[in-house]
PDB file of C-alpha atoms in Angstrom:
ATOM      1  CA  UNK A 246      -0.058  -0.125  -0.116  1.00 59.00           C
ATOM      2  CA  UNK A 247       1.191   3.343  -0.945  1.00 75.00           C
ATOM      3  CA  UNK A 248       1.311   6.203   1.440  1.00 79.00           C
ATOM      4  CA  UNK A 249      -0.379   8.846  -1.333  1.00 84.00           C
ATOM      5  CA  UNK A 250      -2.897   6.449  -2.268  1.00 83.00           C
ATOM      6  CA  UNK A 251      -3.880   6.031   1.284  1.00 87.00           C
ATOM      7  CA  UNK A 252      -3.853   9.916   1.597  1.00 89.00           C
ATOM      8  CA  UNK A 253      -5.727  10.689  -1.591  1.00 87.00           C
ATOM      9  CA  UNK A 254      -8.585   7.609  -0.637  1.00 87.00           C
ATOM     10  CA  UNK A 255      -8.586   9.678   2.956  1.00 89.00           C
ATOM     11  CA  UNK A 256      -9.891  12.964   1.470  1.00 91.00           C
ATOM     12  CA  UNK A 257     -12.816  14.337   3.192  1.00 91.00           C
ATOM     13  CA  UNK A 258     -12.493  12.066   6.073  1.00 93.00           C
ATOM     14  CA  UNK A 259     -10.870  13.011   9.629  1.00 94.00           C
ATOM     15  CA  UNK A 260      -7.137  12.622  10.600  1.00 94.00           C
ATOM     16  CA  UNK A 261      -4.518  13.578  12.796  1.00 96.00           C
ATOM     17  CA  UNK A 262      -1.249  15.129  11.809  1.00 96.00           C
ATOM     18  CA  UNK A 263       1.601  15.559  14.242  1.00 97.00           C
ATOM     19  CA  UNK A 264       4.753  17.462  12.941  1.00 97.00           C
ATOM     20  CA  UNK A 265       8.083  17.045  13.823  1.00 97.00           C
ATOM     21  CA  UNK A 266       8.125  20.217  16.248  1.00 96.00           C
ATOM     22  CA  UNK A 267       5.201  18.227  18.477  1.00 96.00           C
ATOM     23  CA  UNK A 268       2.430  20.686  17.236  1.00 97.00           C
ATOM     24  CA  UNK A 269      -0.830  18.492  16.404  1.00 97.00           C
ATOM     25  CA  UNK A 270      -3.377  18.943  13.843  1.00 97.00           C
ATOM     26  CA  UNK A 271      -6.440  17.381  13.789  1.00 97.00           C
ATOM     27  CA  UNK A 272      -9.162  17.988  10.993  1.00 96.00           C
ATOM     28  CA  UNK A 273     -10.692  16.842   7.648  1.00 96.00           C
ATOM     29  CA  UNK A 274      -8.323  16.179   4.952  1.00 95.00           C
ATOM     30  CA  UNK A 275      -9.219  18.290   1.727  1.00 95.00           C
ATOM     31  CA  UNK A 276      -6.449  17.585  -0.379  1.00 94.00           C
ATOM     32  CA  UNK A 277      -2.830  16.019  -0.586  1.00 93.00           C
ATOM     33  CA  UNK A 278      -0.119  16.526  -3.525  1.00 93.00           C
ATOM     34  CA  UNK A 279       2.860  14.339  -4.535  1.00 92.00           C
ATOM     35  CA  UNK A 280       5.219  15.699  -1.839  1.00 93.00           C
ATOM     36  CA  UNK A 281       2.639  15.018   0.896  1.00 93.00           C
ATOM     37  CA  UNK A 282       1.538  18.681   1.387  1.00 95.00           C
ATOM     38  CA  UNK A 283      -1.750  18.837   3.095  1.00 96.00           C
ATOM     39  CA  UNK A 284      -4.766  21.023   3.052  1.00 96.00           C
ATOM     40  CA  UNK A 285      -6.922  20.394   6.179  1.00 96.00           C
ATOM     41  CA  UNK A 286     -10.301  21.946   7.198  1.00 97.00           C
ATOM     42  CA  UNK A 287     -12.164  22.483  10.499  1.00 97.00           C
ATOM     43  CA  UNK A 288      -8.813  21.879  12.141  1.00 97.00           C
ATOM     44  CA  UNK A 289      -8.009  21.923  15.967  1.00 97.00           C
ATOM     45  CA  UNK A 290      -4.519  22.870  16.223  1.00 97.00           C
ATOM     46  CA  UNK A 291      -2.569  21.817  19.539  1.00 97.00           C
ATOM     47  CA  UNK A 292       0.707  23.228  20.861  1.00 95.00           C
ATOM     48  CA  UNK A 293       3.808  21.124  21.497  1.00 95.00           C
ATOM     49  CA  UNK A 294       2.743  21.104  25.091  1.00 94.00           C
ATOM     50  CA  UNK A 295      -0.656  20.194  24.755  1.00 92.00           C
ATOM     51  CA  UNK A 296      -1.840  23.279  26.960  1.00 94.00           C
ATOM     52  CA  UNK A 297      -3.220  25.602  24.032  1.00 96.00           C
ATOM     53  CA  UNK A 298      -5.377  25.029  21.315  1.00 96.00           C
ATOM     54  CA  UNK A 299      -6.491  26.887  18.068  1.00 96.00           C
ATOM     55  CA  UNK A 300      -9.700  26.380  16.052  1.00 97.00           C
ATOM     56  CA  UNK A 301      -8.688  26.907  12.518  1.00 96.00           C
ATOM     57  CA  UNK A 302     -11.347  26.889   9.241  1.00 97.00           C
ATOM     58  CA  UNK A 303      -8.372  25.689   7.033  1.00 97.00           C
ATOM     59  CA  UNK A 304      -4.434  25.039   7.151  1.00 96.00           C
ATOM     60  CA  UNK A 305      -1.696  24.095   5.147  1.00 97.00           C
ATOM     61  CA  UNK A 306       0.638  21.637   6.057  1.00 96.00           C
ATOM     62  CA  UNK A 307       4.127  21.372   4.296  1.00 97.00           C
ATOM     63  CA  UNK A 308       4.599  17.530   3.760  1.00 94.00           C
ATOM     64  CA  UNK A 309       8.389  17.506   4.901  1.00 96.00           C
ATOM     65  CA  UNK A 310       7.404  18.753   8.558  1.00 97.00           C
ATOM     66  CA  UNK A 311       5.091  15.792   9.065  1.00 96.00           C
ATOM     67  CA  UNK A 312       6.449  13.550  11.625  1.00 96.00           C
ATOM     68  CA  UNK A 313       3.115  11.026  11.194  1.00 93.00           C
ATOM     69  CA  UNK A 314      -0.351  10.828  10.411  1.00 93.00           C
ATOM     70  CA  UNK A 315      -3.151   8.810  11.710  1.00 92.00           C
ATOM     71  CA  UNK A 316      -5.926   7.928   9.794  1.00 90.00           C
ATOM     72  CA  UNK A 317      -8.930   6.140  10.453  1.00 87.00           C
ATOM     73  CA  UNK A 318      -8.756   2.350  10.058  1.00 88.00           C
ATOM     74  CA  UNK A 319     -11.842   2.347   7.801  1.00 89.00           C
ATOM     75  CA  UNK A 320      -9.685   4.001   5.122  1.00 88.00           C
ATOM     76  CA  UNK A 321      -6.941   1.492   5.517  1.00 86.00           C
ATOM     77  CA  UNK A 322      -9.562  -1.276   4.707  1.00 86.00           C
ATOM     78  CA  UNK A 323     -10.825   0.722   1.898  1.00 87.00           C
ATOM     79  CA  UNK A 324      -7.430   0.728   0.129  1.00 84.00           C
ATOM     80  CA  UNK A 325      -6.948  -2.744   0.783  1.00 85.00           C
ATOM     81  CA  UNK A 326     -10.045  -3.606  -0.899  1.00 84.00           C
ATOM     82  CA  UNK A 327      -9.490  -1.637  -3.926  1.00 81.00           C
ATOM     83  CA  UNK A 328      -5.968  -2.607  -4.451  1.00 81.00           C
ATOM     84  CA  UNK A 329      -7.333  -6.403  -4.354  1.00 82.00           C
ATOM     85  CA  UNK A 330      -9.936  -5.400  -6.729  1.00 83.00           C
ATOM     86  CA  UNK A 331      -7.686  -3.955  -9.040  1.00 81.00           C
ATOM     87  CA  UNK A 332      -5.142  -7.055  -8.894  1.00 83.00           C
ATOM     88  CA  UNK A 333      -8.134  -9.231  -9.610  1.00 83.00           C
ATOM     89  CA  UNK A 334      -9.590  -7.528 -12.462  1.00 75.00           C
ATOM     90  CA  UNK A 335      -6.870  -5.611 -13.979  1.00 59.00           C
ATOM     91  CA  UNK A 336      -3.692  -6.284 -15.919  1.00 60.00           C
ATOM     92  CA  UNK A 337      -0.820  -6.001 -14.186  1.00 57.00           C
ATOM     93  CA  UNK A 338       2.270  -3.619 -14.835  1.00 63.00           C
ATOM     94  CA  UNK A 339       4.871  -4.719 -17.002  1.00 62.00           C
ATOM     95  CA  UNK A 340       5.358  -4.916 -20.854  1.00 69.00           C
ATOM     96  CA  UNK A 341       2.807  -7.388 -21.115  1.00 61.00           C
ATOM     97  CA  UNK A 342       1.665 -10.065 -23.963  1.00 58.00           C
ATOM     98  CA  UNK A 343       5.186 -11.938 -22.904  1.00 55.00           C
ATOM     99  CA  UNK A 344       4.222 -15.616 -22.940  1.00 56.00           C
ATOM    100  CA  UNK A 345       6.665 -18.573 -22.560  1.00 55.00           C
ATOM    101  CA  UNK A 346       9.616 -16.133 -23.467  1.00 54.00           C
ATOM    102  CA  UNK A 347       8.291 -14.984 -26.760  1.00 53.00           C
ATOM    103  CA  UNK A 348       7.887 -11.495 -27.926  1.00 53.00           C
ATOM    104  CA  UNK A 349       4.904 -10.283 -29.614  1.00 55.00           C
ATOM    105  CA  UNK A 350       5.608 -11.451 -33.272  1.00 57.00           C
ATOM    106  CA  UNK A 351       5.610 -15.265 -31.651  1.00 55.00           C
ATOM    107  CA  UNK A 352       9.501 -15.563 -32.639  1.00 54.00           C
ATOM    108  CA  UNK A 353      12.260 -15.866 -30.203  1.00 57.00           C
ATOM    109  CA  UNK A 354      13.338 -12.919 -28.058  1.00 59.00           C
ATOM    110  CA  UNK A 355      16.848 -11.343 -29.453  1.00 59.00           C
ATOM    111  CA  UNK A 356      19.131  -9.515 -27.450  1.00 59.00           C
ATOM    112  CA  UNK A 357      19.217  -8.696 -23.809  1.00 57.00           C
ATOM    113  CA  UNK A 358      17.412  -4.967 -24.038  1.00 59.00           C
ATOM    114  CA  UNK A 359      20.670  -3.123 -23.380  1.00 65.00           C
ATOM    115  CA  UNK A 360      20.852  -1.509 -26.211  1.00 64.00           C
ATOM    116  CA  UNK A 361      23.270  -2.353 -29.337  1.00 61.00           C
ATOM    117  CA  UNK A 362      22.049  -4.301 -32.534  1.00 64.00           C
ATOM    118  CA  UNK A 363      20.892  -7.580 -30.580  1.00 60.00           C
ATOM    119  CA  UNK A 364      20.725 -11.114 -31.721  1.00 59.00           C
ATOM    120  CA  UNK A 365      23.374 -13.782 -32.445  1.00 58.00           C
ATOM    121  CA  UNK A 366      26.103 -13.642 -34.936  1.00 54.00           C
TER     122      UNK A 366
END
């Protein structure tokens, strides 16, 4: 399971984000990007000591400041179900259509795929 697929599935759901400096943010995930930058709504921010709280309508969290994320277990289950469905129904990754060591044309494969002219002489 990839972290970004988990975060994309968690959009709209509540989550806890703890930063490296100890601050925490509890809110609903609006968006995330490839660098794990997050946008949260309806946020409660807690100081590192845990003695001060702020209510924010929206906040942006830079991905490289995040220590950990806590997502609801139901989101993890949803991602696992999606991945298993994709494995069963869809084609896998890779070059495809290579059965019994033969290339697409049905003839023997030539070369090692590392450049050059390939084949045997």
